[in-house]
Amino acid sequence: MAFRKLEPLCDKIGAEQIRAVIEEFYRRLSADPRIGHHFERIEDFEDHVRRISDFWYQNLGGRLEQPPTIDMVGKHAPLRLTEDDLQAWMEHFRATTDEMLDPAHAKEWQQLAEGIASRMRQDILTG
């Protein structure tokens, strides 16, 4: 009987590419007049990208020696996000992953992001 080896999405994409996607994604978010104002308060953008890249690496199946602790609800609740903000976030996420990844990998990562978007809708949206 042959066994199929399951390969986590983080290994299919690679840590360097995950970081490149996150860097481009946050560049787009920051430049977007609809949502960019939320990113002006980030003091250390390089550290933010590193932490979010680690967050995604872990959520895509990777293991880290020092995984980031990110209180997603606690960090985002004070921002008073709206459905329009979340839609802009997903729009940029889809576009970035579609442009930078193999279509199957982009779709799989987008599905995980949709799960996070659903949680944000449930826990923190204001309008």
PDB file of C-alpha atoms in Angstrom:
ATOM      1  CA  MET A   1       0.000   0.000   0.000  1.00  0.00           C
ATOM      2  CA  ALA A   2       1.434   3.366  -1.038  1.00  0.00           C
ATOM      3  CA  PHE A   3       1.093   6.289   1.295  1.00  0.00           C
ATOM      4  CA  ARG A   4       0.716   9.834   0.127  1.00  0.00           C
ATOM      5  CA  LYS A   5       2.899  12.359   1.933  1.00  0.00           C
ATOM      6  CA  LEU A   6       0.955  15.450   2.897  1.00  0.00           C
ATOM      7  CA  GLU A   7       2.881  18.632   2.309  1.00  0.00           C
ATOM      8  CA  PRO A   8       1.732  21.723   4.214  1.00  0.00           C
ATOM      9  CA  LEU A   9       0.976  24.804   2.161  1.00  0.00           C
ATOM     10  CA  CYS A  10       3.857  26.675   3.827  1.00  0.00           C
ATOM     11  CA  ASP A  11       6.266  24.149   2.292  1.00  0.00           C
ATOM     12  CA  LYS A  12       4.608  24.370  -1.111  1.00  0.00           C
ATOM     13  CA  ILE A  13       4.892  28.166  -1.140  1.00  0.00           C
ATOM     14  CA  GLY A  14       8.099  28.569   0.886  1.00  0.00           C
ATOM     15  CA  ALA A  15       8.928  30.948   3.726  1.00  0.00           C
ATOM     16  CA  GLU A  16      10.649  33.482   1.462  1.00  0.00           C
ATOM     17  CA  GLN A  17       7.677  33.667  -0.897  1.00  0.00           C
ATOM     18  CA  ILE A  18       5.241  33.968   2.007  1.00  0.00           C
ATOM     19  CA  ARG A  19       7.221  36.966   3.236  1.00  0.00           C
ATOM     20  CA  ALA A  20       7.344  38.475  -0.273  1.00  0.00           C
ATOM     21  CA  VAL A  21       3.550  38.131  -0.558  1.00  0.00           C
ATOM     22  CA  ILE A  22       3.026  39.774   2.841  1.00  0.00           C
ATOM     23  CA  GLU A  23       5.415  42.630   2.020  1.00  0.00           C
ATOM     24  CA  GLU A  24       3.602  43.342  -1.241  1.00  0.00           C
ATOM     25  CA  PHE A  25       0.192  42.923   0.390  1.00  0.00           C
ATOM     26  CA  TYR A  26       0.964  45.474   3.116  1.00  0.00           C
ATOM     27  CA  ARG A  27       2.514  47.837   0.567  1.00  0.00           C
ATOM     28  CA  ARG A  28      -0.795  47.767  -1.327  1.00  0.00           C
ATOM     29  CA  LEU A  29      -2.880  48.155   1.819  1.00  0.00           C
ATOM     30  CA  SER A  30      -0.800  51.125   2.979  1.00  0.00           C
ATOM     31  CA  ALA A  31      -1.179  52.858  -0.393  1.00  0.00           C
ATOM     32  CA  ASP A  32      -4.946  52.338  -0.633  1.00  0.00           C
ATOM     33  CA  PRO A  33      -6.835  55.550   0.255  1.00  0.00           C
ATOM     34  CA  ARG A  34      -9.780  53.487   1.514  1.00  0.00           C
ATOM     35  CA  ILE A  35      -7.839  51.588   4.152  1.00  0.00           C
ATOM     36  CA  GLY A  36      -4.276  52.934   4.264  1.00  0.00           C
ATOM     37  CA  HIS A  37      -4.947  55.170   7.262  1.00  0.00           C
ATOM     38  CA  HIS A  38      -5.112  52.070   9.473  1.00  0.00           C
ATOM     39  CA  PHE A  39      -1.464  51.313   8.700  1.00  0.00           C
ATOM     40  CA  GLU A  40      -0.075  54.785   9.417  1.00  0.00           C
ATOM     41  CA  ARG A  41       0.177  53.979  13.132  1.00  0.00           C
ATOM     42  CA  ILE A  42       2.509  51.007  12.620  1.00  0.00           C
ATOM     43  CA  GLU A  43       5.795  52.206  14.093  1.00  0.00           C
ATOM     44  CA  ASP A  44       8.092  49.383  12.953  1.00  0.00           C
ATOM     45  CA  PHE A  45       6.795  48.228   9.591  1.00  0.00           C
ATOM     46  CA  GLU A  46       9.610  45.691   9.106  1.00  0.00           C
ATOM     47  CA  ASP A  47       8.790  44.047  12.446  1.00  0.00           C
ATOM     48  CA  HIS A  48       5.089  44.041  11.551  1.00  0.00           C
ATOM     49  CA  VAL A  49       5.765  42.301   8.232  1.00  0.00           C
ATOM     50  CA  ARG A  50       7.996  39.761   9.994  1.00  0.00           C
ATOM     51  CA  ARG A  51       5.344  38.986  12.627  1.00  0.00           C
ATOM     52  CA  ILE A  52       2.544  38.692  10.064  1.00  0.00           C
ATOM     53  CA  SER A  53       4.732  36.534   7.815  1.00  0.00           C
ATOM     54  CA  ASP A  54       5.433  34.245  10.795  1.00  0.00           C
ATOM     55  CA  PHE A  55       1.716  34.223  11.635  1.00  0.00           C
ATOM     56  CA  TRP A  56       0.864  33.089   8.120  1.00  0.00           C
ATOM     57  CA  TYR A  57       3.737  30.598   7.931  1.00  0.00           C
ATOM     58  CA  GLN A  58       2.377  28.962  11.064  1.00  0.00           C
ATOM     59  CA  ASN A  59      -1.233  29.086   9.852  1.00  0.00           C
ATOM     60  CA  LEU A  60      -0.162  27.504   6.564  1.00  0.00           C
ATOM     61  CA  GLY A  61       1.169  24.512   8.483  1.00  0.00           C
ATOM     62  CA  GLY A  62       4.676  25.568   9.484  1.00  0.00           C
ATOM     63  CA  ARG A  63       6.397  25.168  12.811  1.00  0.00           C
ATOM     64  CA  LEU A  64       8.394  27.982  14.374  1.00  0.00           C
ATOM     65  CA  GLU A  65      10.754  27.918  17.345  1.00  0.00           C
ATOM     66  CA  GLN A  66       9.262  31.170  18.590  1.00  0.00           C
ATOM     67  CA  PRO A  67       5.767  31.518  17.125  1.00  0.00           C
ATOM     68  CA  PRO A  68       4.288  35.010  17.284  1.00  0.00           C
ATOM     69  CA  THR A  69       1.580  35.718  19.780  1.00  0.00           C
ATOM     70  CA  ILE A  70      -0.959  37.843  17.990  1.00  0.00           C
ATOM     71  CA  ASP A  71      -4.189  38.944  19.626  1.00  0.00           C
ATOM     72  CA  MET A  72      -6.027  39.532  16.376  1.00  0.00           C
ATOM     73  CA  VAL A  73      -9.260  40.698  17.980  1.00  0.00           C
ATOM     74  CA  GLY A  74      -7.519  42.821  20.609  1.00  0.00           C
ATOM     75  CA  LYS A  75      -5.274  44.518  18.037  1.00  0.00           C
ATOM     76  CA  HIS A  76      -8.047  45.230  15.542  1.00  0.00           C
ATOM     77  CA  ALA A  77     -11.026  46.073  17.772  1.00  0.00           C
ATOM     78  CA  PRO A  78      -9.808  49.628  18.572  1.00  0.00           C
ATOM     79  CA  LEU A  79      -9.537  50.391  14.838  1.00  0.00           C
ATOM     80  CA  ARG A  80     -13.322  50.392  14.466  1.00  0.00           C
ATOM     81  CA  LEU A  81     -13.143  48.443  11.218  1.00  0.00           C
ATOM     82  CA  THR A  82     -16.096  48.345   8.865  1.00  0.00           C
ATOM     83  CA  GLU A  83     -17.254  45.872   6.247  1.00  0.00           C
ATOM     84  CA  ASP A  84     -15.780  48.195   3.595  1.00  0.00           C
ATOM     85  CA  ASP A  85     -12.380  47.974   5.312  1.00  0.00           C
ATOM     86  CA  LEU A  86     -12.583  44.202   5.380  1.00  0.00           C
ATOM     87  CA  GLN A  87     -13.648  44.071   1.735  1.00  0.00           C
ATOM     88  CA  ALA A  88     -10.649  46.212   0.741  1.00  0.00           C
ATOM     89  CA  TRP A  89      -8.372  43.937   2.798  1.00  0.00           C
ATOM     90  CA  MET A  90      -9.681  40.816   1.036  1.00  0.00           C
ATOM     91  CA  GLU A  91      -9.565  42.501  -2.373  1.00  0.00           C
ATOM     92  CA  HIS A  92      -5.854  43.234  -1.950  1.00  0.00           C
ATOM     93  CA  PHE A  93      -5.177  39.815  -0.456  1.00  0.00           C
ATOM     94  CA  ARG A  94      -6.778  38.045  -3.409  1.00  0.00           C
ATOM     95  CA  ALA A  95      -5.039  40.249  -5.974  1.00  0.00           C
ATOM     96  CA  THR A  96      -1.630  39.866  -4.334  1.00  0.00           C
ATOM     97  CA  THR A  97      -1.825  36.111  -3.946  1.00  0.00           C
ATOM     98  CA  ASP A  98      -3.296  35.671  -7.455  1.00  0.00           C
ATOM     99  CA  GLU A  99      -0.414  37.642  -8.959  1.00  0.00           C
ATOM    100  CA  MET A 100       2.405  36.130  -6.926  1.00  0.00           C
ATOM    101  CA  LEU A 101       1.480  32.464  -6.447  1.00  0.00           C
ATOM    102  CA  ASP A 102       0.558  29.346  -8.344  1.00  0.00           C
ATOM    103  CA  PRO A 103      -3.257  29.468  -8.777  1.00  0.00           C
ATOM    104  CA  ALA A 104      -3.900  26.399  -6.592  1.00  0.00           C
ATOM    105  CA  HIS A 105      -1.733  27.758  -3.780  1.00  0.00           C
ATOM    106  CA  ALA A 106      -3.333  31.188  -4.051  1.00  0.00           C
ATOM    107  CA  LYS A 107      -6.817  29.704  -3.807  1.00  0.00           C
ATOM    108  CA  GLU A 108      -5.931  27.590  -0.786  1.00  0.00           C
ATOM    109  CA  TRP A 109      -4.356  30.548   1.047  1.00  0.00           C
ATOM    110  CA  GLN A 110      -7.315  32.756   0.131  1.00  0.00           C
ATOM    111  CA  GLN A 111      -9.681  30.240   1.710  1.00  0.00           C
ATOM    112  CA  LEU A 112      -7.755  30.520   4.977  1.00  0.00           C
ATOM    113  CA  ALA A 113      -7.858  34.309   4.741  1.00  0.00           C
ATOM    114  CA  GLU A 114     -11.627  34.157   4.202  1.00  0.00           C
ATOM    115  CA  GLY A 115     -11.848  32.250   7.482  1.00  0.00           C
ATOM    116  CA  ILE A 116      -9.998  35.042   9.239  1.00  0.00           C
ATOM    117  CA  ALA A 117     -12.217  37.621   7.560  1.00  0.00           C
ATOM    118  CA  SER A 118     -15.282  35.748   8.846  1.00  0.00           C
ATOM    119  CA  ARG A 119     -13.898  35.805  12.366  1.00  0.00           C
ATOM    120  CA  MET A 120     -13.209  39.527  12.091  1.00  0.00           C
ATOM    121  CA  ARG A 121     -16.771  40.107  10.880  1.00  0.00           C
ATOM    122  CA  GLN A 122     -18.138  38.166  13.802  1.00  0.00           C
ATOM    123  CA  ASP A 123     -15.924  39.620  16.512  1.00  0.00           C
ATOM    124  CA  ILE A 124     -15.031  43.205  15.698  1.00  0.00           C
ATOM    125  CA  LEU A 125     -16.840  44.901  12.813  1.00  0.00           C
ATOM    126  CA  THR A 126     -18.574  48.142  13.712  1.00  0.00           C
ATOM    127  CA  GLY A 127     -20.716  48.806  10.695  1.00  0.00           C
TER     128      GLY A 127
END
